[in-house]
XYZ file of C-alpha atoms in Angstrom:
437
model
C 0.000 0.000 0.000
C 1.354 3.686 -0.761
C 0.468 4.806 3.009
C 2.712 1.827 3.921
C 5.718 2.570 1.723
C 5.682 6.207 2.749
C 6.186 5.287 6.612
C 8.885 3.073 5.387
C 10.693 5.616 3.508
C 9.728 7.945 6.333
C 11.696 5.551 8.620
C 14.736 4.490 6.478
C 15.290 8.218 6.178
C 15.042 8.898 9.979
C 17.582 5.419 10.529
C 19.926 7.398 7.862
C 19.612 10.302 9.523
C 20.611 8.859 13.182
C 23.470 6.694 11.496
C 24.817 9.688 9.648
C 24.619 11.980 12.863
C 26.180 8.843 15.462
C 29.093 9.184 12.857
C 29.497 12.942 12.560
C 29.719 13.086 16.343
C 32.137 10.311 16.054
C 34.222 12.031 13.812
C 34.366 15.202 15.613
C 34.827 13.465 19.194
C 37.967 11.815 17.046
C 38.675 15.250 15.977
C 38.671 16.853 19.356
C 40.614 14.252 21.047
C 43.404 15.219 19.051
C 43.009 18.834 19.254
C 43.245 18.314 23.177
C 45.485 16.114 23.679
C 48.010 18.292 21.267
C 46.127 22.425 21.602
C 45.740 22.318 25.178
C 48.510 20.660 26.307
C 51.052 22.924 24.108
C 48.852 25.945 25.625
C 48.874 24.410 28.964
C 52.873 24.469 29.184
C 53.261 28.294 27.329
C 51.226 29.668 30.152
C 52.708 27.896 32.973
C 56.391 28.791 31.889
C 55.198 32.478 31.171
C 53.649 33.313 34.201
C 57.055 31.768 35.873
C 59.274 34.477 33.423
C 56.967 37.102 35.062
C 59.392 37.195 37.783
C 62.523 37.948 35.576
C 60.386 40.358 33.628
C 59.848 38.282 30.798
C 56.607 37.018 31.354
C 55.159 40.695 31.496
C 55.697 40.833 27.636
C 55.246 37.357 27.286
C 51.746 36.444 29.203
C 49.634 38.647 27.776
C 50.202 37.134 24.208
C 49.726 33.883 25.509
C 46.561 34.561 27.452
C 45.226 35.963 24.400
C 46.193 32.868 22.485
C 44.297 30.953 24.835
C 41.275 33.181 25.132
C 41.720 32.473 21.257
C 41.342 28.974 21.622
C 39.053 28.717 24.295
C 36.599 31.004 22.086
C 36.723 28.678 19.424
C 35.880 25.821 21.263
C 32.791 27.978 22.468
C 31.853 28.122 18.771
C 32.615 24.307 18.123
C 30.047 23.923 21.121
C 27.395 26.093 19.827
C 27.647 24.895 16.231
C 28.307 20.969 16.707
C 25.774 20.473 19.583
C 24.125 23.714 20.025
C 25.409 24.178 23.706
C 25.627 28.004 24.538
C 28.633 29.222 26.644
C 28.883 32.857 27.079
C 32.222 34.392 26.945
C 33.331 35.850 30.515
C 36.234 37.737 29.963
C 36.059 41.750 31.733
C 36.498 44.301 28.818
C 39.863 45.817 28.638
C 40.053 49.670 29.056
C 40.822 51.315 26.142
C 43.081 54.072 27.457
C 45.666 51.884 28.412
C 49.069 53.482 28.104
C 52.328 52.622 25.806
C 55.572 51.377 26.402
C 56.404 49.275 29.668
C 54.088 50.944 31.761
C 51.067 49.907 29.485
C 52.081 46.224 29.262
C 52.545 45.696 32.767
C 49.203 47.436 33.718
C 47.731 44.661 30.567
C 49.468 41.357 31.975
C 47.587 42.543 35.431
C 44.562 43.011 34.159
C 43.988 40.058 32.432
C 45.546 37.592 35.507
C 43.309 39.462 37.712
C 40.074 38.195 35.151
C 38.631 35.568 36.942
C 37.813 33.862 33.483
C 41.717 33.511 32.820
C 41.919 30.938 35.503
C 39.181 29.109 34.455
C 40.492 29.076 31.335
C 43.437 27.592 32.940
C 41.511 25.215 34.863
C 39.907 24.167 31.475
C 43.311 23.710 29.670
C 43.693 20.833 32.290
C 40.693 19.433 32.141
C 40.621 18.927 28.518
C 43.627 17.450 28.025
C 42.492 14.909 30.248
C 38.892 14.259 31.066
C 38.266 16.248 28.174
C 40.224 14.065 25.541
C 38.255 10.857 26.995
C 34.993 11.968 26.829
C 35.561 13.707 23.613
C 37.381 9.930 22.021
C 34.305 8.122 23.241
C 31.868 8.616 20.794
C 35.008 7.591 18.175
C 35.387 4.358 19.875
C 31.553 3.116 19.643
C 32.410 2.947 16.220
C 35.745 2.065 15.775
C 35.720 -0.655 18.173
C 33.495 -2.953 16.574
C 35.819 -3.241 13.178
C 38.035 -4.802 15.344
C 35.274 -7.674 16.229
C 34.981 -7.841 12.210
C 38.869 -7.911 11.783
C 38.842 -11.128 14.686
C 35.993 -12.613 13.062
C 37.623 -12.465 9.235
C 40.682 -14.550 10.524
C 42.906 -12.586 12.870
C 42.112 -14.766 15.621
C 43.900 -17.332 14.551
C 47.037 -15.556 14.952
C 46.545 -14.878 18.704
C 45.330 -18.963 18.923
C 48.137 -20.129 17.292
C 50.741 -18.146 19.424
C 48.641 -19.846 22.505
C 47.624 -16.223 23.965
C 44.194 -15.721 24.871
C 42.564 -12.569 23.499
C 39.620 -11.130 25.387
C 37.445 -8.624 22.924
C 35.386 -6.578 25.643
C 33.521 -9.627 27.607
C 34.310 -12.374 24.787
C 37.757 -14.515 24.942
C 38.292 -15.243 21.263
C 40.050 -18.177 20.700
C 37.465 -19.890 17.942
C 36.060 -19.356 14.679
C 32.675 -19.572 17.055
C 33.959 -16.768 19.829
C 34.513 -14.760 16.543
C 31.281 -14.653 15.660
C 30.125 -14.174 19.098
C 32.620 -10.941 19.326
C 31.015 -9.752 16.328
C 27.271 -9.909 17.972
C 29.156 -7.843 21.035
C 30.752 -5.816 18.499
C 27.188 -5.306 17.050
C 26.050 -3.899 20.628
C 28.209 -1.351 20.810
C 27.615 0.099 17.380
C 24.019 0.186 18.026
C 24.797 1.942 21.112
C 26.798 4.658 19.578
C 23.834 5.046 17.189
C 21.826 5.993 19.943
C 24.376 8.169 22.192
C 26.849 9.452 20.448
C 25.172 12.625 19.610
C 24.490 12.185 23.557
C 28.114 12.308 24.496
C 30.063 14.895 22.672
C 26.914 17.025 23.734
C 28.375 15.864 27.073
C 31.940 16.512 26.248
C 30.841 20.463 25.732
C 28.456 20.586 28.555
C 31.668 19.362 30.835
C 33.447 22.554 28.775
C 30.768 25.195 29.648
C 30.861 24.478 33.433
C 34.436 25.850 33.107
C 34.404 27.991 30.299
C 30.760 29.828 31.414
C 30.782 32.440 33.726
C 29.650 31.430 37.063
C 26.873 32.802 38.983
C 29.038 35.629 40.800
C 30.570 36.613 37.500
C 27.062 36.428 36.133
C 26.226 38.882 38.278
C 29.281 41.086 38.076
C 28.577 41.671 34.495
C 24.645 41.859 35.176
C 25.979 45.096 37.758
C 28.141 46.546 34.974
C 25.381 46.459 32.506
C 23.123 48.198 34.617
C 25.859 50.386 35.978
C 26.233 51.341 31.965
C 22.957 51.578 30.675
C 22.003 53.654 34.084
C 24.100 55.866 33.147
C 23.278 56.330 29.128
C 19.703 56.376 30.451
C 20.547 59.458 32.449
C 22.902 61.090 29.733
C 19.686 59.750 27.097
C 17.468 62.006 29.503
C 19.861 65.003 29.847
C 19.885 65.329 26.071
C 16.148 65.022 25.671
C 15.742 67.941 28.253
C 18.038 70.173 26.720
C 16.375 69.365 23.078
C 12.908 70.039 24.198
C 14.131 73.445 26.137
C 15.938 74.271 22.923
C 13.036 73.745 20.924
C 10.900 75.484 22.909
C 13.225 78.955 22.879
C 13.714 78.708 19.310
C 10.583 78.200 18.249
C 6.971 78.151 19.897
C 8.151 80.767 22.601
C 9.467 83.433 19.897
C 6.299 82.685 18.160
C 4.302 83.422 21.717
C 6.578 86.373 22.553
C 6.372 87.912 19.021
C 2.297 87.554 19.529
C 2.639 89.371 22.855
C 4.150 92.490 20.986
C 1.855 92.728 18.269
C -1.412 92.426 20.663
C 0.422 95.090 22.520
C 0.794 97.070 19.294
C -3.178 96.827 18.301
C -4.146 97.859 21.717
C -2.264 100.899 20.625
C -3.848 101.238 17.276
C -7.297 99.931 17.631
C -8.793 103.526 17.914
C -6.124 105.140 16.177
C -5.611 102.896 13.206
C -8.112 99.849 12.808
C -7.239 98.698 9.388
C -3.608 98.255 10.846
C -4.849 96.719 13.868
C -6.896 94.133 12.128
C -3.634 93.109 9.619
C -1.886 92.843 13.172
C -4.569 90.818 14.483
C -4.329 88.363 11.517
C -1.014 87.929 11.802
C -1.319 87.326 16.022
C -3.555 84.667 14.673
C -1.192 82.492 12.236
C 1.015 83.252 14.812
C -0.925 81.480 17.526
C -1.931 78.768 14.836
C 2.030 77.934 14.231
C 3.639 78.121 17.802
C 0.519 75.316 18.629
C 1.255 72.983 15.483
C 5.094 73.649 16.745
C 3.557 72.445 20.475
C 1.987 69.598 18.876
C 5.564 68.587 17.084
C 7.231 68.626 20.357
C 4.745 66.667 22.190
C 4.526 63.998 19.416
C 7.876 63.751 19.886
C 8.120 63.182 22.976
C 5.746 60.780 23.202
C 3.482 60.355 19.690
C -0.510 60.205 20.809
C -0.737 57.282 18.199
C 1.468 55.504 20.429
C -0.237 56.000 23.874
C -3.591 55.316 22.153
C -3.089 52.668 19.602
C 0.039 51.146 21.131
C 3.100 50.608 18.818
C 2.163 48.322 15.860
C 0.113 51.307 14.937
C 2.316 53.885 16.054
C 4.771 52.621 13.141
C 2.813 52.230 10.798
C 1.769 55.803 11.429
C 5.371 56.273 10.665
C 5.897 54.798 7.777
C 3.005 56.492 5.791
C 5.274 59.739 6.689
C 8.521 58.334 4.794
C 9.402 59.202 1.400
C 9.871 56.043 0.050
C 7.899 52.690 0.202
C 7.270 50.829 3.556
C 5.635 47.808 4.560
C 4.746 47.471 8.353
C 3.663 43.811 9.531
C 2.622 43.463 12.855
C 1.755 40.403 14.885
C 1.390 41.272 18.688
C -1.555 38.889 19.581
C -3.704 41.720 20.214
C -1.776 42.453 23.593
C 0.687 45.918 24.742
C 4.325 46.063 26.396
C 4.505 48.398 29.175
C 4.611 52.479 28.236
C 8.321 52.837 28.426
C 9.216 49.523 26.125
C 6.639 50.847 23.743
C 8.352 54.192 23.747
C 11.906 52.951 23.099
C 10.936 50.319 20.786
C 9.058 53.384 18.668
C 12.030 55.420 19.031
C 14.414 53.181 17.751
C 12.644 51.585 14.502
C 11.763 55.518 14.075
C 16.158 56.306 14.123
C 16.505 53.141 11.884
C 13.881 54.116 9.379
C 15.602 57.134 8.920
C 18.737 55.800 8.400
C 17.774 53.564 5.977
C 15.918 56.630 4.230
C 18.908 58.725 4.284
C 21.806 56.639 3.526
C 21.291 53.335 2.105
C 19.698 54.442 -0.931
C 16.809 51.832 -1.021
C 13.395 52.173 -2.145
C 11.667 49.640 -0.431
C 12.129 49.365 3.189
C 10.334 46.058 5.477
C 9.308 46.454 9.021
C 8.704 43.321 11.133
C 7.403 43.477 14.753
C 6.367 40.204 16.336
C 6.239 39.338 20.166
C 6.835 35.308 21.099
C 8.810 34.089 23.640
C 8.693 36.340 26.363
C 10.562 38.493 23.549
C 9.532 41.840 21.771
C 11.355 40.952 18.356
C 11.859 43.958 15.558
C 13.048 43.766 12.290
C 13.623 46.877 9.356
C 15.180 45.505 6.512
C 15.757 47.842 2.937
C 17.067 47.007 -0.923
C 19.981 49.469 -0.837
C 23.122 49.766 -1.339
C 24.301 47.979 1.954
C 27.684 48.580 4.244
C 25.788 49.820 7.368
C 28.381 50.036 10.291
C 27.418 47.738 13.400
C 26.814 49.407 16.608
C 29.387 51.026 17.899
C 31.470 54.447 19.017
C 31.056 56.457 16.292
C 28.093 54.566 14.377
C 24.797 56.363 13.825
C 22.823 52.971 15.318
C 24.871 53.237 19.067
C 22.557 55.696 20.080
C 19.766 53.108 19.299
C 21.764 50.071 20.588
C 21.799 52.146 24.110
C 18.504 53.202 24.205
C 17.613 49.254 23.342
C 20.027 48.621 26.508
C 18.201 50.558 29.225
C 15.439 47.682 29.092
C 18.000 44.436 28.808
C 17.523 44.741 24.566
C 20.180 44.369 21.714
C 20.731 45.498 18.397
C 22.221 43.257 15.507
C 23.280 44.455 11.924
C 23.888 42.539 8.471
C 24.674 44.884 5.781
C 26.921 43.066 3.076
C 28.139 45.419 0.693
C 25.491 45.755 -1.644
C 22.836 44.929 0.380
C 20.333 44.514 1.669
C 20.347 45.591 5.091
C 18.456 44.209 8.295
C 18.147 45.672 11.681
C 16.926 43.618 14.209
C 16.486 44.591 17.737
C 15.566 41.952 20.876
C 13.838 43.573 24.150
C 12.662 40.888 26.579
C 8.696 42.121 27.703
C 5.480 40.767 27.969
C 2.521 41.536 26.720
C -0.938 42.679 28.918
């Protein structure tokens, strides 16, 4: 029957699929094993001997290369871990200040800095870990499927050598000394490749987990970096803030309080010439009037952009696509937000900051068709502007026109991520964490 030919298929391919997987992870255990027992242990020995030259003066040249070299290493494995078996270990290290000073000074104040890190003797710890437990469980999922070739090498006739120089040879429980044994080795032989089948995947997801509990941060360096963060975006929150105030006060000087101030003088003026001169005092009037009528649309600018009354009242999905019917060139806005709000303030940056990228992508990249993608699952407000231009968008950064964006994103635990080949096209996406009410 078709129906029972398709679940076969379905099946073969799944069987193909675990086979094919078993032996990937046996490769790269294989793989690993040697990179440990030859990476680490090479890396292992630099550091010890330069931390000794420290006291000669050596090591203060010497250490920080190494230590970087390691971090190097270390980093990689972190993307092995990720990639191979989709284990996530964050990288640790404390940021180095970028002021440090030249010459000796400089590279003394470096080699402290970085064997003062907490993560460089973990890293350390690591190096000796995976040269030893590490290269084990890493060869494991190799020998599920190595070892049973030897139980078809016995069973094709290499038993007979070990028989007829009168030494028993044992192949796991099995003493082969017969044609018969062989075969039995071969059935044990059997066991364990059907066993790598099913855990080899299993185990060099093991081998990485053993490498995040000493390449990961741990909980009081979690929290050290959660306090910096905050410490941070406090602080651009406050500087964010500062800015804003002296924006709005600036806007308000130049523009709707002239306006108000000029209306003062010429209502002063047509009290004057009301009796005297009332064809004068009724073009004076007028003019009061547009007057009144532009420092109130100015008003209205300011508010709206401090905090747009789309946005309070129809929340953000139609708050930007309020937006985008302002923009000179083509936008799409989808919006999926199960019919549910973030809190004020999320909605507020989250405006804010597709409003700055929009912009950007109007301005610079030279597209004419820009995408706008706001979805909430997950615990996770999720926003994404991509355009057709020309591409090459700098990441956020000092000095990039999307930092002030990645900060205001930061203030609520949110990040920013660019890909902008050069020529295009360009996506923004930006993370906050939120839920919906």
């Amino acid at each position: 029957m078709p129906g029972g030919r398709a679940a076969e298929e379905r099946l073969d391919t799944m069987m193909a699929t675990k086979i094919r997987n078993a032996f990937l992870a046996g490769i790269r255990g294989l793989a690993l094993m040697i990179v440990s027992l030859t990476g680490s242990v090479i890396l292992f020995t630099f550091t010890i001997v330069s931390i000794v030259l420290i006291v000669i003066g050596v090591g203060l040249f010497t250490t920080p290369a190494v230590l970087t070299a390691l971090r190097g290493y270390a980093s990689q494995r972190r993307l092995l871990a990720a990639k191979w078996s989709d284990v996530r270990i964050p990288v640790p290290y404390r940021p180095m200040p970028t002021d440090l000073r030249g010459g000796f000074v400089g590279q003394v104040e470096r080699c402290t800095l970085m064997l003062k890190d907490p993560a460089t003797w973990r890293d350390f710890l690591w190096l000796l870990a995976d040269m030893t437990v590490g290269s084990v469980s890493a060869l494991l999922p190799a020998v599920l499927f190595l070892y049973p070739v030897e139980s078809l090498v016995l069973a094709a006739g290499l038993w007979r050598v070990f028989a007829d120089g009168g030494d028993a040879y044992w192949y796991g429980p099995v003493r082969v000394d017969s044609q018969g044994t062989a075969l039995l080795a071969v059935a044990f032989g059997l066991v364990i490749f059907h066993v790598g089948i099913r855990y080899n995947p299993a185990l060099l997801r093991a081998h990485f987990k053993l490498t995040k509990s000493l390449l990961g941060p741990t909980n009081e360096m979690t929290l050290a970096q959660r306090v910096d963060h905050l410490t941070e975006t406090r602080h651009d929150a406050v500087d964010t803030s500062a800015a804003e105030l002296r924006r709005i006060e600036r806007d308000l000087h130049d523009g709707a309080q002239a306006r108000l101030v000029a209306m003062g003088m010429n209502l002063g003026t047509i009290e004057a010439l009301v009796e005297k001169d009332p064809a004068q005092a009724k073009k004076l009037l007028a003019m009061a009037r547009e007057s009144s009528a532009e420092a109130l649309a100015e008003l209205r600018d300011l508010v709206r952009g401090i905090h747009p009354p789309v946005l309070a009242e129809r929340g953000l999905g139609d708050a930007v696509r309020a937006l985008a019917l302002r923009l000179p060139i083509e936008t799409e806005v989808t919006v999926e937000l199960a019919g549910g709000r973030a809190e004020a303030p999320v909605e507020s940056a989250a405006y804010f900051a597709v409003s700055e990228v929009l912009t950007n992508a109007v301005k610079h990249s030279g597209a004419d068709r820009v995408y706008a993608d706001i979805h909430h699952a997950d615990g996770m407000l999720r926003i994404s502007v991509t355009d057709n231009g020309r591409g090459g968008a700098a990441a956020a950064g000092p000095g990039s026109g999307l930092s002030g964006v990645e900060r205001r994103l930061g203030t609520f635990d949110g990040v920013l991520a660019v890909s902008s080949p050069a020529g295009g096209p360009t996506m923004v996406t930006m993370e906050i964490p939120c839920e919906l009410s």
